[in-house]
Amino acid sequence: MKIIVIYNSQTGFTKRYAKWIAKATGADCLDLSAAKKKDLSAYETIIFGSWACAGSMSKINWFKGNIDKWDGKKLIAFCVGASPIDNPEIEVALNQIFNKSEQKKVKIFYCPGGFNYEKMSAKSKFMMKIFIKMLKAKKDKTEKEQMMIKMISSSYDISDKKYIEPILQYLNE
């Protein structure tokens, strides 16, 4: 089976997962800018990975815009975010990325990454600082909000190769 893994990575977590998937499957692996220039018709499976962004995935519209063109191919998307794998909000967010029709054609997965402030764009850093400041200023914070402040106030890495296992299992079905 000819597979390609395409990724959009801001701070390196998504790229890391894309490389792990490519190595485990023998797939080609390209960043999104290179993939946009490539003819993908020879691939039987197209895997797209990107980072979580405001309840969706960064650059997901590129992938969604090609779903109908890739009819008959196995399509997989993986979203990399800062939340631990057991966060119940992840399932809700993933179900909102694709509409019902798209969900019949694309299987979506979540992989925990983390925060790397040193590699974030200035715009993203600024937005995170504002978000943290707003959370800290809130009166009567919930336990969840207090935990969030603690988590996102500095860089951390919770990525692990074990999180690609569900993707690999799905590929073997």
PDB file of C-alpha atoms in Angstrom:
ATOM      1  CA  MET A   1       0.000   0.000   0.000  1.00  0.00           C
ATOM      2  CA  LYS A   2       1.495   3.351  -1.032  1.00  0.00           C
ATOM      3  CA  ILE A   3       1.120   5.824   1.843  1.00  0.00           C
ATOM      4  CA  ILE A   4       1.972   9.485   2.279  1.00  0.00           C
ATOM      5  CA  VAL A   5       2.029  11.409   5.541  1.00  0.00           C
ATOM      6  CA  ILE A   6       1.548  15.154   5.144  1.00  0.00           C
ATOM      7  CA  TYR A   7       2.021  17.440   8.109  1.00  0.00           C
ATOM      8  CA  ASN A   8       1.676  21.041   9.179  1.00  0.00           C
ATOM      9  CA  SER A   9       3.764  21.726  12.263  1.00  0.00           C
ATOM     10  CA  GLN A  10       4.351  24.955  14.132  1.00  0.00           C
ATOM     11  CA  THR A  11       6.586  23.872  17.003  1.00  0.00           C
ATOM     12  CA  GLY A  12       7.671  20.359  16.016  1.00  0.00           C
ATOM     13  CA  PHE A  13       5.235  18.032  17.748  1.00  0.00           C
ATOM     14  CA  THR A  14       3.174  17.260  14.617  1.00  0.00           C
ATOM     15  CA  LYS A  15       6.332  16.790  12.545  1.00  0.00           C
ATOM     16  CA  ARG A  16       7.608  14.319  15.154  1.00  0.00           C
ATOM     17  CA  TYR A  17       4.381  12.280  14.960  1.00  0.00           C
ATOM     18  CA  ALA A  18       4.402  12.410  11.147  1.00  0.00           C
ATOM     19  CA  LYS A  19       7.967  11.078  11.043  1.00  0.00           C
ATOM     20  CA  TRP A  20       7.112   8.305  13.532  1.00  0.00           C
ATOM     21  CA  ILE A  21       4.108   7.248  11.421  1.00  0.00           C
ATOM     22  CA  ALA A  22       6.114   7.392   8.196  1.00  0.00           C
ATOM     23  CA  LYS A  23       8.936   5.309   9.667  1.00  0.00           C
ATOM     24  CA  ALA A  24       6.529   2.705  11.084  1.00  0.00           C
ATOM     25  CA  THR A  25       4.685   2.346   7.754  1.00  0.00           C
ATOM     26  CA  GLY A  26       7.416   2.991   5.184  1.00  0.00           C
ATOM     27  CA  ALA A  27       5.393   5.991   3.991  1.00  0.00           C
ATOM     28  CA  ASP A  28       6.623   9.082   2.218  1.00  0.00           C
ATOM     29  CA  CYS A  29       6.538  12.110   4.504  1.00  0.00           C
ATOM     30  CA  LEU A  30       6.208  15.739   3.398  1.00  0.00           C
ATOM     31  CA  ASP A  31       5.410  19.029   5.013  1.00  0.00           C
ATOM     32  CA  LEU A  32       2.256  20.674   3.698  1.00  0.00           C
ATOM     33  CA  SER A  33       4.004  23.252   1.509  1.00  0.00           C
ATOM     34  CA  ALA A  34       5.853  20.496  -0.394  1.00  0.00           C
ATOM     35  CA  ALA A  35       2.769  18.257  -0.564  1.00  0.00           C
ATOM     36  CA  LYS A  36       0.695  21.010  -2.169  1.00  0.00           C
ATOM     37  CA  LYS A  37       3.088  20.882  -5.161  1.00  0.00           C
ATOM     38  CA  LYS A  38       2.990  17.084  -5.479  1.00  0.00           C
ATOM     39  CA  ASP A  39       0.635  14.874  -7.447  1.00  0.00           C
ATOM     40  CA  LEU A  40      -0.880  12.590  -4.808  1.00  0.00           C
ATOM     41  CA  SER A  41      -2.895  10.386  -7.186  1.00  0.00           C
ATOM     42  CA  ALA A  42      -0.503   7.412  -6.862  1.00  0.00           C
ATOM     43  CA  TYR A  43      -1.078   7.131  -3.109  1.00  0.00           C
ATOM     44  CA  GLU A  44      -3.664   4.701  -1.768  1.00  0.00           C
ATOM     45  CA  THR A  45      -3.587   6.232   1.715  1.00  0.00           C
ATOM     46  CA  ILE A  46      -3.227   9.902   2.581  1.00  0.00           C
ATOM     47  CA  ILE A  47      -2.557  10.854   6.188  1.00  0.00           C
ATOM     48  CA  PHE A  48      -2.741  14.510   7.218  1.00  0.00           C
ATOM     49  CA  GLY A  49      -1.523  15.789  10.563  1.00  0.00           C
ATOM     50  CA  SER A  50      -1.721  19.253  12.018  1.00  0.00           C
ATOM     51  CA  TRP A  51      -1.904  21.035  15.344  1.00  0.00           C
ATOM     52  CA  ALA A  52      -4.969  21.947  17.333  1.00  0.00           C
ATOM     53  CA  CYS A  53      -6.047  25.528  16.799  1.00  0.00           C
ATOM     54  CA  ALA A  54      -9.088  27.085  18.502  1.00  0.00           C
ATOM     55  CA  GLY A  55     -11.075  23.844  18.577  1.00  0.00           C
ATOM     56  CA  SER A  56     -10.117  22.803  15.055  1.00  0.00           C
ATOM     57  CA  MET A  57      -6.947  21.939  13.151  1.00  0.00           C
ATOM     58  CA  SER A  58      -4.581  24.383  11.502  1.00  0.00           C
ATOM     59  CA  LYS A  59      -4.734  24.157   7.676  1.00  0.00           C
ATOM     60  CA  ILE A  60      -7.537  21.573   7.792  1.00  0.00           C
ATOM     61  CA  ASN A  61      -9.364  23.376   4.981  1.00  0.00           C
ATOM     62  CA  TRP A  62      -6.657  22.268   2.548  1.00  0.00           C
ATOM     63  CA  PHE A  63      -7.284  18.634   3.465  1.00  0.00           C
ATOM     64  CA  LYS A  64     -11.064  19.034   3.482  1.00  0.00           C
ATOM     65  CA  GLY A  65     -10.942  20.716   0.066  1.00  0.00           C
ATOM     66  CA  ASN A  66      -9.374  17.582  -1.413  1.00  0.00           C
ATOM     67  CA  ILE A  67     -11.530  14.871   0.185  1.00  0.00           C
ATOM     68  CA  ASP A  68     -13.823  14.453  -2.830  1.00  0.00           C
ATOM     69  CA  LYS A  69     -10.843  14.425  -5.211  1.00  0.00           C
ATOM     70  CA  TRP A  70      -9.344  11.575  -3.171  1.00  0.00           C
ATOM     71  CA  ASP A  71     -12.449   9.389  -3.374  1.00  0.00           C
ATOM     72  CA  GLY A  72     -11.567   5.711  -2.991  1.00  0.00           C
ATOM     73  CA  LYS A  73      -8.420   6.390  -0.965  1.00  0.00           C
ATOM     74  CA  LYS A  74      -8.001   5.656   2.731  1.00  0.00           C
ATOM     75  CA  LEU A  75      -7.984   9.072   4.422  1.00  0.00           C
ATOM     76  CA  ILE A  76      -6.685   9.710   7.917  1.00  0.00           C
ATOM     77  CA  ALA A  77      -6.244  12.920   9.882  1.00  0.00           C
ATOM     78  CA  PHE A  78      -4.429  13.307  13.171  1.00  0.00           C
ATOM     79  CA  CYS A  79      -4.631  16.324  15.398  1.00  0.00           C
ATOM     80  CA  VAL A  80      -1.803  17.167  17.805  1.00  0.00           C
ATOM     81  CA  GLY A  81      -2.677  19.219  20.840  1.00  0.00           C
ATOM     82  CA  ALA A  82      -1.518  20.234  24.275  1.00  0.00           C
ATOM     83  CA  SER A  83      -4.142  18.262  26.209  1.00  0.00           C
ATOM     84  CA  PRO A  84      -3.477  14.845  27.716  1.00  0.00           C
ATOM     85  CA  ILE A  85      -5.063  11.944  25.840  1.00  0.00           C
ATOM     86  CA  ASP A  86      -7.698  11.394  28.545  1.00  0.00           C
ATOM     87  CA  ASN A  87      -9.230  14.882  28.304  1.00  0.00           C
ATOM     88  CA  PRO A  88     -12.960  14.264  27.573  1.00  0.00           C
ATOM     89  CA  GLU A  89     -13.172  17.465  25.520  1.00  0.00           C
ATOM     90  CA  ILE A  90     -10.910  15.981  22.837  1.00  0.00           C
ATOM     91  CA  GLU A  91     -13.607  13.645  21.492  1.00  0.00           C
ATOM     92  CA  VAL A  92     -16.074  16.548  21.273  1.00  0.00           C
ATOM     93  CA  ALA A  93     -13.548  18.718  19.415  1.00  0.00           C
ATOM     94  CA  LEU A  94     -12.565  15.927  16.998  1.00  0.00           C
ATOM     95  CA  ASN A  95     -16.208  15.274  16.116  1.00  0.00           C
ATOM     96  CA  GLN A  96     -16.623  18.920  15.138  1.00  0.00           C
ATOM     97  CA  ILE A  97     -13.669  19.070  12.729  1.00  0.00           C
ATOM     98  CA  PHE A  98     -15.409  17.050  10.012  1.00  0.00           C
ATOM     99  CA  ASN A  99     -19.102  17.120   9.119  1.00  0.00           C
ATOM    100  CA  LYS A 100     -21.120  13.883   8.983  1.00  0.00           C
ATOM    101  CA  SER A 101     -20.432  13.328   5.285  1.00  0.00           C
ATOM    102  CA  GLU A 102     -16.676  13.888   5.758  1.00  0.00           C
ATOM    103  CA  GLN A 103     -16.620  11.613   8.810  1.00  0.00           C
ATOM    104  CA  LYS A 104     -17.705   8.722   6.560  1.00  0.00           C
ATOM    105  CA  LYS A 105     -14.586   9.269   4.442  1.00  0.00           C
ATOM    106  CA  VAL A 106     -11.974  10.310   7.017  1.00  0.00           C
ATOM    107  CA  LYS A 107     -10.843   8.637  10.240  1.00  0.00           C
ATOM    108  CA  ILE A 108      -9.511  11.146  12.784  1.00  0.00           C
ATOM    109  CA  PHE A 109      -7.121  10.593  15.690  1.00  0.00           C
ATOM    110  CA  TYR A 110      -5.647  12.686  18.498  1.00  0.00           C
ATOM    111  CA  CYS A 111      -2.010  12.715  19.612  1.00  0.00           C
ATOM    112  CA  PRO A 112      -0.901  14.693  22.680  1.00  0.00           C
ATOM    113  CA  GLY A 113       2.020  17.010  22.015  1.00  0.00           C
ATOM    114  CA  GLY A 114       2.617  19.876  24.369  1.00  0.00           C
ATOM    115  CA  PHE A 115       3.756  23.476  24.287  1.00  0.00           C
ATOM    116  CA  ASN A 116       7.053  24.772  23.005  1.00  0.00           C
ATOM    117  CA  TYR A 117       7.048  28.516  23.550  1.00  0.00           C
ATOM    118  CA  GLU A 118      10.579  28.795  22.154  1.00  0.00           C
ATOM    119  CA  LYS A 119       9.382  27.643  18.718  1.00  0.00           C
ATOM    120  CA  MET A 120       5.964  29.350  18.669  1.00  0.00           C
ATOM    121  CA  SER A 121       5.291  32.205  16.313  1.00  0.00           C
ATOM    122  CA  ALA A 122       5.163  35.664  17.882  1.00  0.00           C
ATOM    123  CA  LYS A 123       1.415  35.818  17.177  1.00  0.00           C
ATOM    124  CA  SER A 124       0.756  32.483  18.911  1.00  0.00           C
ATOM    125  CA  LYS A 125       2.905  33.432  21.912  1.00  0.00           C
ATOM    126  CA  PHE A 126       1.047  36.725  22.226  1.00  0.00           C
ATOM    127  CA  MET A 127      -2.356  35.019  22.034  1.00  0.00           C
ATOM    128  CA  MET A 128      -1.317  32.470  24.676  1.00  0.00           C
ATOM    129  CA  LYS A 129      -0.065  35.219  27.010  1.00  0.00           C
ATOM    130  CA  ILE A 130      -3.403  37.024  26.709  1.00  0.00           C
ATOM    131  CA  PHE A 131      -5.319  33.783  27.299  1.00  0.00           C
ATOM    132  CA  ILE A 132      -3.254  32.940  30.394  1.00  0.00           C
ATOM    133  CA  LYS A 133      -3.647  36.483  31.716  1.00  0.00           C
ATOM    134  CA  MET A 134      -7.438  36.276  31.259  1.00  0.00           C
ATOM    135  CA  LEU A 135      -7.581  32.916  33.027  1.00  0.00           C
ATOM    136  CA  LYS A 136      -5.438  34.145  35.924  1.00  0.00           C
ATOM    137  CA  ALA A 137      -7.602  37.263  36.312  1.00  0.00           C
ATOM    138  CA  LYS A 138     -10.835  35.268  36.479  1.00  0.00           C
ATOM    139  CA  LYS A 139     -12.413  35.111  39.898  1.00  0.00           C
ATOM    140  CA  ASP A 140     -13.655  31.777  41.264  1.00  0.00           C
ATOM    141  CA  LYS A 141     -11.582  29.663  38.899  1.00  0.00           C
ATOM    142  CA  THR A 142     -12.606  26.041  38.566  1.00  0.00           C
ATOM    143  CA  GLU A 143     -10.137  23.288  39.352  1.00  0.00           C
ATOM    144  CA  LYS A 144      -9.927  22.640  35.615  1.00  0.00           C
ATOM    145  CA  GLU A 145      -9.028  26.274  34.894  1.00  0.00           C
ATOM    146  CA  GLN A 146      -6.379  26.265  37.627  1.00  0.00           C
ATOM    147  CA  MET A 147      -4.856  23.123  36.135  1.00  0.00           C
ATOM    148  CA  MET A 148      -4.926  24.680  32.665  1.00  0.00           C
ATOM    149  CA  ILE A 149      -3.064  27.763  33.900  1.00  0.00           C
ATOM    150  CA  LYS A 150      -0.421  25.536  35.450  1.00  0.00           C
ATOM    151  CA  MET A 151      -0.047  23.449  32.266  1.00  0.00           C
ATOM    152  CA  ILE A 152       0.129  26.218  29.677  1.00  0.00           C
ATOM    153  CA  SER A 153       2.275  28.680  31.604  1.00  0.00           C
ATOM    154  CA  SER A 154       5.488  27.044  30.392  1.00  0.00           C
ATOM    155  CA  SER A 155       6.781  24.664  27.740  1.00  0.00           C
ATOM    156  CA  TYR A 156       6.243  20.918  28.169  1.00  0.00           C
ATOM    157  CA  ASP A 157       6.308  17.756  26.078  1.00  0.00           C
ATOM    158  CA  ILE A 158       3.856  14.872  26.547  1.00  0.00           C
ATOM    159  CA  SER A 159       4.345  13.362  23.084  1.00  0.00           C
ATOM    160  CA  ASP A 160       5.024   9.643  22.918  1.00  0.00           C
ATOM    161  CA  LYS A 161       5.369   7.161  20.077  1.00  0.00           C
ATOM    162  CA  LYS A 162       2.706   4.952  21.724  1.00  0.00           C
ATOM    163  CA  TYR A 163       0.024   7.415  20.592  1.00  0.00           C
ATOM    164  CA  ILE A 164       0.468   6.424  16.934  1.00  0.00           C
ATOM    165  CA  GLU A 165      -0.587   2.837  17.701  1.00  0.00           C
ATOM    166  CA  PRO A 166      -4.331   3.431  16.986  1.00  0.00           C
ATOM    167  CA  ILE A 167      -3.379   4.957  13.625  1.00  0.00           C
ATOM    168  CA  LEU A 168      -1.180   1.978  12.758  1.00  0.00           C
ATOM    169  CA  GLN A 169      -3.942  -0.439  13.825  1.00  0.00           C
ATOM    170  CA  TYR A 170      -6.444   1.362  11.607  1.00  0.00           C
ATOM    171  CA  LEU A 171      -4.039   1.202   8.674  1.00  0.00           C
ATOM    172  CA  ASN A 172      -3.789  -2.566   9.082  1.00  0.00           C
ATOM    173  CA  GLU A 173      -7.590  -3.081   9.029  1.00  0.00           C
TER     174      GLU A 173
END
